[in-house]
mmCIF file of C-alpha atoms in Angstrom:
data_model
loop_
_atom_site.group_PDB
_atom_site.id
_atom_site.type_symbol
_atom_site.label_atom_id
_atom_site.label_comp_id
_atom_site.label_asym_id
_atom_site.label_seq_id
_atom_site.Cartn_x
_atom_site.Cartn_y
_atom_site.Cartn_z
ATOM 1 C CA UNK A 1 -160.068 -62.535 50.288
ATOM 2 C CA UNK A 2 -160.137 -62.046 46.404
ATOM 3 C CA UNK A 3 -157.714 -63.147 44.088
ATOM 4 C CA UNK A 4 -156.552 -59.594 43.310
ATOM 5 C CA UNK A 5 -155.094 -59.672 47.048
ATOM 6 C CA UNK A 6 -152.369 -62.153 46.247
ATOM 7 C CA UNK A 7 -151.177 -60.560 42.982
ATOM 8 C CA UNK A 8 -151.621 -56.948 41.147
ATOM 9 C CA UNK A 9 -155.115 -56.642 39.975
ATOM 10 C CA UNK A 10 -155.722 -56.862 36.237
ATOM 11 C CA UNK A 11 -158.462 -55.540 33.653
ATOM 12 C CA UNK A 12 -159.985 -59.016 33.985
ATOM 13 C CA UNK A 13 -160.598 -58.633 37.946
ATOM 14 C CA UNK A 14 -162.097 -54.958 37.641
ATOM 15 C CA UNK A 15 -164.452 -56.555 35.117
ATOM 16 C CA UNK A 16 -165.391 -59.424 37.255
ATOM 17 C CA UNK A 17 -165.828 -57.426 40.461
ATOM 18 C CA UNK A 18 -167.965 -54.497 38.637
ATOM 19 C CA UNK A 19 -170.154 -57.222 36.934
ATOM 20 C CA UNK A 20 -169.491 -56.108 33.231
ATOM 21 C CA UNK A 21 -167.830 -57.062 30.177
ATOM 22 C CA UNK A 22 -163.780 -56.655 30.038
ATOM 23 C CA UNK A 23 -164.216 -54.557 26.695
ATOM 24 C CA UNK A 24 -166.708 -51.976 28.824
ATOM 25 C CA UNK A 25 -164.114 -51.815 31.882
ATOM 26 C CA UNK A 26 -161.450 -50.900 29.427
ATOM 27 C CA UNK A 27 -163.533 -48.320 27.713
ATOM 28 C CA UNK A 28 -164.366 -46.855 31.392
ATOM 29 C CA UNK A 29 -161.183 -46.758 32.604
ATOM 30 C CA UNK A 30 -159.985 -45.105 29.204
ATOM 31 C CA UNK A 31 -162.331 -42.679 28.959
ATOM 32 C CA UNK A 32 -163.080 -43.723 25.432
ATOM 33 C CA UNK A 33 -166.513 -45.149 24.055
ATOM 34 C CA UNK A 34 -170.004 -45.613 25.212
ATOM 35 C CA UNK A 35 -170.789 -46.727 28.594
ATOM 36 C CA UNK A 36 -173.997 -46.374 30.829
ATOM 37 C CA UNK A 37 -173.754 -44.131 33.840
ATOM 38 C CA UNK A 38 -174.295 -47.439 35.911
ATOM 39 C CA UNK A 39 -171.375 -49.249 34.467
ATOM 40 C CA UNK A 40 -169.207 -46.353 34.787
ATOM 41 C CA UNK A 41 -169.905 -46.206 38.786
ATOM 42 C CA UNK A 42 -169.729 -50.136 39.072
ATOM 43 C CA UNK A 43 -166.079 -49.980 37.028
ATOM 44 C CA UNK A 44 -164.909 -46.946 39.454
ATOM 45 C CA UNK A 45 -165.871 -48.719 42.569
ATOM 46 C CA UNK A 46 -164.133 -51.642 41.651
ATOM 47 C CA UNK A 47 -160.859 -49.837 40.749
ATOM 48 C CA UNK A 48 -160.977 -48.264 44.283
ATOM 49 C CA UNK A 49 -161.765 -51.740 45.858
ATOM 50 C CA UNK A 50 -159.007 -53.946 44.235
ATOM 51 C CA UNK A 51 -156.449 -50.561 43.762
ATOM 52 C CA UNK A 52 -156.386 -51.293 40.207
ATOM 53 C CA UNK A 53 -153.526 -49.222 38.655
ATOM 54 C CA UNK A 54 -153.801 -49.113 34.868
ATOM 55 C CA UNK A 55 -150.908 -50.560 32.888
ATOM 56 C CA UNK A 56 -149.327 -47.969 30.896
ATOM 57 C CA UNK A 57 -148.728 -50.387 27.976
ATOM 58 C CA UNK A 58 -152.255 -52.003 27.977
ATOM 59 C CA UNK A 59 -153.703 -48.010 28.237
ATOM 60 C CA UNK A 60 -151.961 -47.426 25.436
ATOM 61 C CA UNK A 61 -153.088 -50.177 23.559
ATOM 62 C CA UNK A 62 -156.819 -49.494 24.576
ATOM 63 C CA UNK A 63 -156.415 -45.968 23.313
ATOM 64 C CA UNK A 64 -154.689 -47.201 20.267
ATOM 65 C CA UNK A 65 -151.636 -45.313 20.770
ATOM 66 C CA UNK A 66 -149.291 -47.901 20.714
ATOM 67 C CA UNK A 67 -147.134 -49.434 23.079
ATOM 68 C CA UNK A 68 -143.890 -49.798 20.948
ATOM 69 C CA UNK A 69 -141.235 -46.883 19.640
ATOM 70 C CA UNK A 70 -139.529 -48.154 16.291
ATOM 71 C CA UNK A 71 -136.023 -47.171 15.401
ATOM 72 C CA UNK A 72 -136.234 -47.727 11.511
ATOM 73 C CA UNK A 73 -132.745 -47.936 9.795
ATOM 74 C CA UNK A 74 -132.506 -47.024 5.986
ATOM 75 C CA UNK A 75 -129.395 -49.570 4.744
ATOM 76 C CA UNK A 76 -128.255 -51.432 1.909
ATOM 77 C CA UNK A 77 -128.597 -54.689 4.195
ATOM 78 C CA UNK A 78 -129.460 -56.046 7.527
ATOM 79 C CA UNK A 79 -125.995 -55.494 8.555
ATOM 80 C CA UNK A 80 -126.909 -51.783 9.333
ATOM 81 C CA UNK A 81 -128.565 -52.812 12.287
ATOM 82 C CA UNK A 82 -125.010 -53.702 13.981
ATOM 83 C CA UNK A 83 -123.643 -50.266 13.554
ATOM 84 C CA UNK A 84 -122.838 -48.994 17.148
ATOM 85 C CA UNK A 85 -124.072 -45.935 16.397
ATOM 86 C CA UNK A 86 -127.454 -47.626 15.359
ATOM 87 C CA UNK A 87 -127.355 -49.047 19.201
ATOM 88 C CA UNK A 88 -126.679 -45.566 20.706
ATOM 89 C CA UNK A 89 -129.998 -44.340 19.543
ATOM 90 C CA UNK A 90 -131.900 -47.087 20.499
ATOM 91 C CA UNK A 91 -130.160 -47.139 24.153
ATOM 92 C CA UNK A 92 -131.283 -43.423 24.350
ATOM 93 C CA UNK A 93 -134.474 -43.645 23.235
ATOM 94 C CA UNK A 94 -134.979 -46.549 25.569
ATOM 95 C CA UNK A 95 -134.139 -44.054 28.120
ATOM 96 C CA UNK A 96 -137.152 -41.773 27.452
ATOM 97 C CA UNK A 97 -139.540 -44.482 26.569
ATOM 98 C CA UNK A 98 -139.164 -46.975 29.556
ATOM 99 C CA UNK A 99 -140.520 -44.760 32.187
ATOM 100 C CA UNK A 100 -143.751 -44.597 30.072
ATOM 101 C CA UNK A 101 -144.102 -48.430 29.666
ATOM 102 C CA UNK A 102 -143.152 -48.081 25.866
ATOM 103 C CA UNK A 103 -140.702 -50.537 24.502
ATOM 104 C CA UNK A 104 -138.251 -49.878 21.868
ATOM 105 C CA UNK A 105 -137.773 -51.857 18.587
ATOM 106 C CA UNK A 106 -135.249 -51.949 16.290
ATOM 107 C CA UNK A 107 -136.464 -52.216 12.379
ATOM 108 C CA UNK A 108 -134.318 -52.359 8.692
ATOM 109 C CA UNK A 109 -135.622 -50.451 5.742
ATOM 110 C CA UNK A 110 -134.512 -51.901 2.802
ATOM 111 C CA UNK A 111 -132.994 -48.906 0.297
ATOM 112 C CA UNK A 112 -135.007 -48.729 -2.601
ATOM 113 C CA UNK A 113 -138.077 -50.560 -1.127
ATOM 114 C CA UNK A 114 -141.127 -48.185 -1.633
ATOM 115 C CA UNK A 115 -143.585 -50.255 0.579
ATOM 116 C CA UNK A 116 -140.828 -50.373 3.570
ATOM 117 C CA UNK A 117 -142.798 -48.245 5.937
ATOM 118 C CA UNK A 118 -145.926 -50.022 5.491
ATOM 119 C CA UNK A 119 -145.625 -52.713 7.883
ATOM 120 C CA UNK A 120 -145.473 -50.270 10.345
ATOM 121 C CA UNK A 121 -148.287 -47.973 9.267
ATOM 122 C CA UNK A 122 -150.735 -50.860 9.867
ATOM 123 C CA UNK A 123 -149.129 -52.088 13.125
ATOM 124 C CA UNK A 124 -151.568 -50.283 15.952
ATOM 125 C CA UNK A 125 -148.921 -51.549 18.453
ATOM 126 C CA UNK A 126 -146.558 -48.774 17.171
ATOM 127 C CA UNK A 127 -146.728 -45.213 18.799
ATOM 128 C CA UNK A 128 -143.824 -43.850 16.792
ATOM 129 C CA UNK A 129 -141.243 -44.403 14.463
ATOM 130 C CA UNK A 130 -137.699 -42.571 14.260
ATOM 131 C CA UNK A 131 -136.054 -42.683 11.049
ATOM 132 C CA UNK A 132 -132.296 -43.054 10.850
ATOM 133 C CA UNK A 133 -130.387 -42.837 7.511
ATOM 134 C CA UNK A 134 -133.218 -40.761 6.123
ATOM 135 C CA UNK A 135 -133.502 -39.896 2.509
ATOM 136 C CA UNK A 136 -135.644 -37.752 0.552
ATOM 137 C CA UNK A 137 -137.171 -40.667 -1.400
ATOM 138 C CA UNK A 138 -137.761 -42.535 2.090
ATOM 139 C CA UNK A 139 -139.768 -39.130 3.448
ATOM 140 C CA UNK A 140 -141.691 -39.237 0.067
ATOM 141 C CA UNK A 141 -142.746 -42.643 1.062
ATOM 142 C CA UNK A 142 -144.014 -42.080 4.752
ATOM 143 C CA UNK A 143 -147.782 -42.687 4.489
ATOM 144 C CA UNK A 144 -150.099 -39.769 5.210
ATOM 145 C CA UNK A 145 -151.773 -41.913 8.041
ATOM 146 C CA UNK A 146 -148.259 -41.989 9.782
ATOM 147 C CA UNK A 147 -147.573 -38.266 9.705
ATOM 148 C CA UNK A 148 -147.400 -36.914 13.344
ATOM 149 C CA UNK A 149 -145.876 -40.076 14.338
ATOM 150 C CA UNK A 150 -142.612 -40.028 12.678
ATOM 151 C CA UNK A 151 -139.351 -37.822 13.084
ATOM 152 C CA UNK A 152 -135.993 -38.140 11.712
ATOM 153 C CA UNK A 153 -132.454 -38.239 12.659
ATOM 154 C CA UNK A 154 -131.041 -36.868 9.333
ATOM 155 C CA UNK A 155 -132.574 -34.935 6.696
ATOM 156 C CA UNK A 156 -136.430 -33.923 7.276
ATOM 157 C CA UNK A 157 -139.441 -32.494 5.505
ATOM 158 C CA UNK A 158 -142.381 -30.335 5.860
ATOM 159 C CA UNK A 159 -144.070 -33.123 7.626
ATOM 160 C CA UNK A 160 -141.348 -35.069 9.474
ATOM 161 C CA UNK A 161 -139.136 -33.128 11.576
ATOM 162 C CA UNK A 162 -135.614 -33.586 11.685
ATOM 163 C CA UNK A 163 -133.159 -33.822 14.762
ATOM 164 C CA UNK A 164 -129.399 -34.142 13.523
ATOM 165 C CA UNK A 165 -125.792 -32.824 14.374
ATOM 166 C CA UNK A 166 -124.557 -29.539 12.558
ATOM 167 C CA UNK A 167 -122.086 -32.097 10.828
ATOM 168 C CA UNK A 168 -121.473 -29.131 8.386
ATOM 169 C CA UNK A 169 -120.133 -26.926 11.166
ATOM 170 C CA UNK A 170 -118.087 -29.787 12.747
ATOM 171 C CA UNK A 171 -116.352 -30.481 9.603
ATOM 172 C CA UNK A 172 -115.536 -26.784 9.126
ATOM 173 C CA UNK A 173 -113.884 -26.670 12.453
ATOM 174 C CA UNK A 174 -111.879 -30.026 11.950
ATOM 175 C CA UNK A 175 -110.806 -28.626 8.350
ATOM 176 C CA UNK A 176 -109.902 -24.976 9.657
ATOM 177 C CA UNK A 177 -107.765 -26.708 12.148
ATOM 178 C CA UNK A 178 -105.773 -28.719 9.515
ATOM 179 C CA UNK A 179 -105.061 -25.655 7.749
ATOM 180 C CA UNK A 180 -103.783 -23.748 10.584
ATOM 181 C CA UNK A 181 -101.639 -26.302 11.907
ATOM 182 C CA UNK A 182 -99.912 -25.821 8.178
ATOM 183 C CA UNK A 183 -101.604 -28.606 6.011
ATOM 184 C CA UNK A 184 -102.514 -27.539 2.456
ATOM 185 C CA UNK A 185 -102.954 -30.859 0.754
ATOM 186 C CA UNK A 186 -105.818 -32.073 2.259
ATOM 187 C CA UNK A 187 -107.856 -35.129 1.196
ATOM 188 C CA UNK A 188 -111.092 -35.932 2.518
ATOM 189 C CA UNK A 189 -113.047 -39.295 2.755
ATOM 190 C CA UNK A 190 -116.611 -39.147 2.564
ATOM 191 C CA UNK A 191 -119.820 -41.061 3.731
ATOM 192 C CA UNK A 192 -122.393 -43.022 1.563
ATOM 193 C CA UNK A 193 -123.339 -40.962 -1.748
ATOM 194 C CA UNK A 194 -127.296 -42.096 -0.980
ATOM 195 C CA UNK A 195 -127.384 -40.347 2.307
ATOM 196 C CA UNK A 196 -127.898 -36.623 2.000
ATOM 197 C CA UNK A 197 -126.817 -35.470 5.517
ATOM 198 C CA UNK A 198 -123.299 -37.268 4.544
ATOM 199 C CA UNK A 199 -123.188 -34.611 1.844
ATOM 200 C CA UNK A 200 -123.360 -31.552 4.123
ATOM 201 C CA UNK A 201 -119.556 -31.904 5.227
ATOM 202 C CA UNK A 202 -118.526 -32.543 1.574
ATOM 203 C CA UNK A 203 -120.269 -29.532 0.495
ATOM 204 C CA UNK A 204 -117.967 -27.742 3.060
ATOM 205 C CA UNK A 205 -114.786 -29.158 2.384
ATOM 206 C CA UNK A 206 -115.566 -27.948 -1.303
ATOM 207 C CA UNK A 207 -116.297 -24.318 -0.575
ATOM 208 C CA UNK A 208 -113.023 -24.278 2.030
ATOM 209 C CA UNK A 209 -110.763 -25.490 -0.660
ATOM 210 C CA UNK A 210 -111.933 -23.170 -2.991
ATOM 211 C CA UNK A 211 -111.801 -20.137 -0.665
ATOM 212 C CA UNK A 212 -108.272 -21.378 0.219
ATOM 213 C CA UNK A 213 -107.103 -22.054 -3.199
ATOM 214 C CA UNK A 214 -106.524 -25.601 -2.557
ATOM 215 C CA UNK A 215 -107.105 -28.727 -4.948
ATOM 216 C CA UNK A 216 -109.956 -31.030 -4.037
ATOM 217 C CA UNK A 217 -109.217 -34.693 -2.951
ATOM 218 C CA UNK A 218 -112.180 -36.477 -2.706
ATOM 219 C CA UNK A 219 -112.536 -40.310 -2.046
ATOM 220 C CA UNK A 220 -116.253 -41.986 -1.379
ATOM 221 C CA UNK A 221 -116.374 -43.620 1.688
ATOM 222 C CA UNK A 222 -119.223 -45.688 3.699
ATOM 223 C CA UNK A 223 -118.203 -44.819 7.365
ATOM 224 C CA UNK A 224 -116.435 -48.352 7.816
ATOM 225 C CA UNK A 225 -112.659 -48.830 9.134
ATOM 226 C CA UNK A 226 -112.114 -51.382 6.093
ATOM 227 C CA UNK A 227 -112.964 -48.501 3.560
ATOM 228 C CA UNK A 228 -111.096 -45.915 5.582
ATOM 229 C CA UNK A 229 -107.901 -48.198 5.264
ATOM 230 C CA UNK A 230 -108.119 -48.933 1.471
ATOM 231 C CA UNK A 231 -108.802 -45.140 0.960
ATOM 232 C CA UNK A 232 -105.459 -44.348 2.676
ATOM 233 C CA UNK A 233 -103.827 -46.241 -0.269
ATOM 234 C CA UNK A 234 -105.863 -44.559 -2.808
ATOM 235 C CA UNK A 235 -104.742 -41.307 -1.355
ATOM 236 C CA UNK A 236 -101.244 -42.309 -1.424
ATOM 237 C CA UNK A 237 -101.341 -43.379 -5.070
ATOM 238 C CA UNK A 238 -103.092 -40.622 -6.441
ATOM 239 C CA UNK A 239 -101.565 -37.570 -4.392
ATOM 240 C CA UNK A 240 -98.173 -38.837 -3.030
ATOM 241 C CA UNK A 241 -97.993 -35.297 -1.757
ATOM 242 C CA UNK A 242 -100.978 -35.503 0.725
ATOM 243 C CA UNK A 243 -100.408 -34.062 4.072
ATOM 244 C CA UNK A 244 -103.791 -34.387 5.768
ATOM 245 C CA UNK A 245 -106.687 -36.876 5.508
ATOM 246 C CA UNK A 246 -110.247 -36.007 6.663
ATOM 247 C CA UNK A 247 -112.617 -39.012 7.145
ATOM 248 C CA UNK A 248 -116.117 -37.919 8.476
ATOM 249 C CA UNK A 249 -116.398 -40.985 10.444
ATOM 250 C CA UNK A 250 -114.350 -41.945 13.257
ATOM 251 C CA UNK A 251 -114.246 -45.538 12.154
ATOM 252 C CA UNK A 252 -112.854 -44.868 8.446
ATOM 253 C CA UNK A 253 -110.461 -42.347 10.354
ATOM 254 C CA UNK A 254 -109.022 -45.049 12.328
ATOM 255 C CA UNK A 255 -108.755 -47.210 9.073
ATOM 256 C CA UNK A 256 -106.878 -44.561 7.407
ATOM 257 C CA UNK A 257 -104.418 -44.406 10.175
ATOM 258 C CA UNK A 258 -103.996 -48.175 9.401
ATOM 259 C CA UNK A 259 -103.691 -47.825 6.153
ATOM 260 C CA UNK A 260 -101.327 -44.929 6.412
ATOM 261 C CA UNK A 261 -98.818 -47.001 8.746
ATOM 262 C CA UNK A 262 -99.212 -50.119 6.401
ATOM 263 C CA UNK A 263 -97.760 -47.790 3.397
ATOM 264 C CA UNK A 264 -94.961 -46.800 6.104
ATOM 265 C CA UNK A 265 -96.577 -43.403 6.368
ATOM 266 C CA UNK A 266 -96.163 -41.657 9.690
ATOM 267 C CA UNK A 267 -98.872 -39.967 11.422
ATOM 268 C CA UNK A 268 -99.062 -36.914 12.223
ATOM 269 C CA UNK A 269 -95.442 -36.671 10.950
ATOM 270 C CA UNK A 270 -96.095 -37.402 7.135
ATOM 271 C CA UNK A 271 -99.843 -37.242 7.431
ATOM 272 C CA UNK A 272 -102.538 -35.667 9.724
ATOM 273 C CA UNK A 273 -105.805 -37.443 10.020
ATOM 274 C CA UNK A 274 -108.931 -36.141 11.734
ATOM 275 C CA UNK A 275 -112.425 -37.998 12.240
ATOM 276 C CA UNK A 276 -115.835 -37.239 13.135
ATOM 277 C CA UNK A 277 -118.007 -38.548 16.173
ATOM 278 C CA UNK A 278 -115.744 -38.670 18.644
ATOM 279 C CA UNK A 279 -116.373 -42.612 19.653
ATOM 280 C CA UNK A 280 -115.007 -43.700 22.997
ATOM 281 C CA UNK A 281 -112.177 -45.176 21.041
ATOM 282 C CA UNK A 282 -111.173 -42.219 19.347
ATOM 283 C CA UNK A 283 -108.912 -40.964 22.358
ATOM 284 C CA UNK A 284 -107.793 -44.222 23.438
ATOM 285 C CA UNK A 285 -105.696 -44.910 20.239
ATOM 286 C CA UNK A 286 -102.011 -44.390 19.112
ATOM 287 C CA UNK A 287 -102.194 -41.283 18.203
ATOM 288 C CA UNK A 288 -105.657 -40.437 19.681
ATOM 289 C CA UNK A 289 -107.795 -39.059 17.171
ATOM 290 C CA UNK A 290 -108.371 -35.630 16.660
ATOM 291 C CA UNK A 291 -112.160 -35.348 15.724
ATOM 292 C CA UNK A 292 -115.485 -33.378 16.440
ATOM 293 C CA UNK A 293 -118.003 -34.297 18.647
ATOM 294 C CA UNK A 294 -121.344 -36.130 17.548
ATOM 295 C CA UNK A 295 -124.001 -35.737 20.556
ATOM 296 C CA UNK A 296 -125.871 -38.966 19.566
ATOM 297 C CA UNK A 297 -127.758 -39.860 22.933
ATOM 298 C CA UNK A 298 -129.242 -36.048 23.004
ATOM 299 C CA UNK A 299 -130.244 -36.387 19.487
ATOM 300 C CA UNK A 300 -132.226 -39.380 20.064
ATOM 301 C CA UNK A 301 -133.512 -38.504 23.083
ATOM 302 C CA UNK A 302 -134.835 -35.189 21.834
ATOM 303 C CA UNK A 303 -136.460 -37.456 18.914
ATOM 304 C CA UNK A 304 -137.868 -39.922 21.223
ATOM 305 C CA UNK A 305 -139.547 -37.306 23.739
ATOM 306 C CA UNK A 306 -140.824 -35.417 20.543
ATOM 307 C CA UNK A 307 -142.854 -38.360 19.395
ATOM 308 C CA UNK A 308 -143.847 -39.312 23.320
ATOM 309 C CA UNK A 309 -144.787 -35.765 24.119
ATOM 310 C CA UNK A 310 -146.946 -35.372 20.526
ATOM 311 C CA UNK A 311 -146.608 -31.403 20.716
ATOM 312 C CA UNK A 312 -145.193 -30.052 17.429
ATOM 313 C CA UNK A 313 -141.577 -29.028 17.440
ATOM 314 C CA UNK A 314 -139.285 -26.953 14.913
ATOM 315 C CA UNK A 315 -138.997 -28.449 11.357
ATOM 316 C CA UNK A 316 -135.369 -28.807 11.704
ATOM 317 C CA UNK A 317 -133.062 -29.145 15.162
ATOM 318 C CA UNK A 318 -129.129 -29.048 14.782
ATOM 319 C CA UNK A 319 -127.175 -30.459 17.756
ATOM 320 C CA UNK A 320 -123.601 -28.422 17.926
ATOM 321 C CA UNK A 321 -120.482 -30.245 17.175
ATOM 322 C CA UNK A 322 -117.349 -29.200 18.704
ATOM 323 C CA UNK A 323 -113.729 -29.769 17.766
ATOM 324 C CA UNK A 324 -111.538 -32.040 19.849
ATOM 325 C CA UNK A 325 -107.835 -31.760 18.843
ATOM 326 C CA UNK A 326 -105.617 -34.763 19.750
ATOM 327 C CA UNK A 327 -102.213 -35.987 18.642
ATOM 328 C CA UNK A 328 -103.193 -37.209 15.282
ATOM 329 C CA UNK A 329 -103.604 -33.637 13.624
#
């Protein structure tokens, strides 16, 4: 009885039974490189005898295809890796990759480092990269050798397909809802200025305010609740008549509500508040938060699937965002 009878057969077992080197056995099994007809016959017979099943991850390594999909997140510090949004991307990608024997890793890309992708480019274990918080500068820095193995959640380019939520349409739905409920002095808390996808809602806001003849009241945000809390105080100081605040992040919007309460303002009686993302706690707060949906899971699944399939996809794929009305606005 062979040793392989007591455990799952390995590539080394196949090579030993076939009487060939490990590298020859791997070439025959992977279908790459040269091997003599006799060696191919011996390896095939050993595979049948041992009932050898190639591990998908090992097979990927032999072929140079990689065994890891990397979610690479651009940010000002490594703290960006703690963002629940990033965790959702990783989890959704893992659901796609696990059945194929491909792992998912998380990687921080510091802003302003043109060599941030070089490490991934030279790593043979990486089969593909999902860029998150993508900028034009980052896209320009993608090495030519990585093209076809990189997709973006956010802005894309001619060589890097993008998958993202249609936050312009989602923001328009929220702002039109605020207008329809009688709000006319609407302030906005944005996302980071350096993030291109965060500018789409800003352009939508400016267009709608202009069309309605309403004043623009814009405060820069960073997607955090802490910034929302301070932004609420700033809005009340700059514009005491403000009657609605739209934040393009639910976390920021919840911070806005806290800041308004700190100042003694009632939500939605004095100031209506709306966000974007529809995070799990959005419907559990008091008041429950009016927002727009953000199908992060579906977006990440599509991005990971595109990388694993290796087939051409549309340059830009937008996922719809739906208005969700609750008590805060």
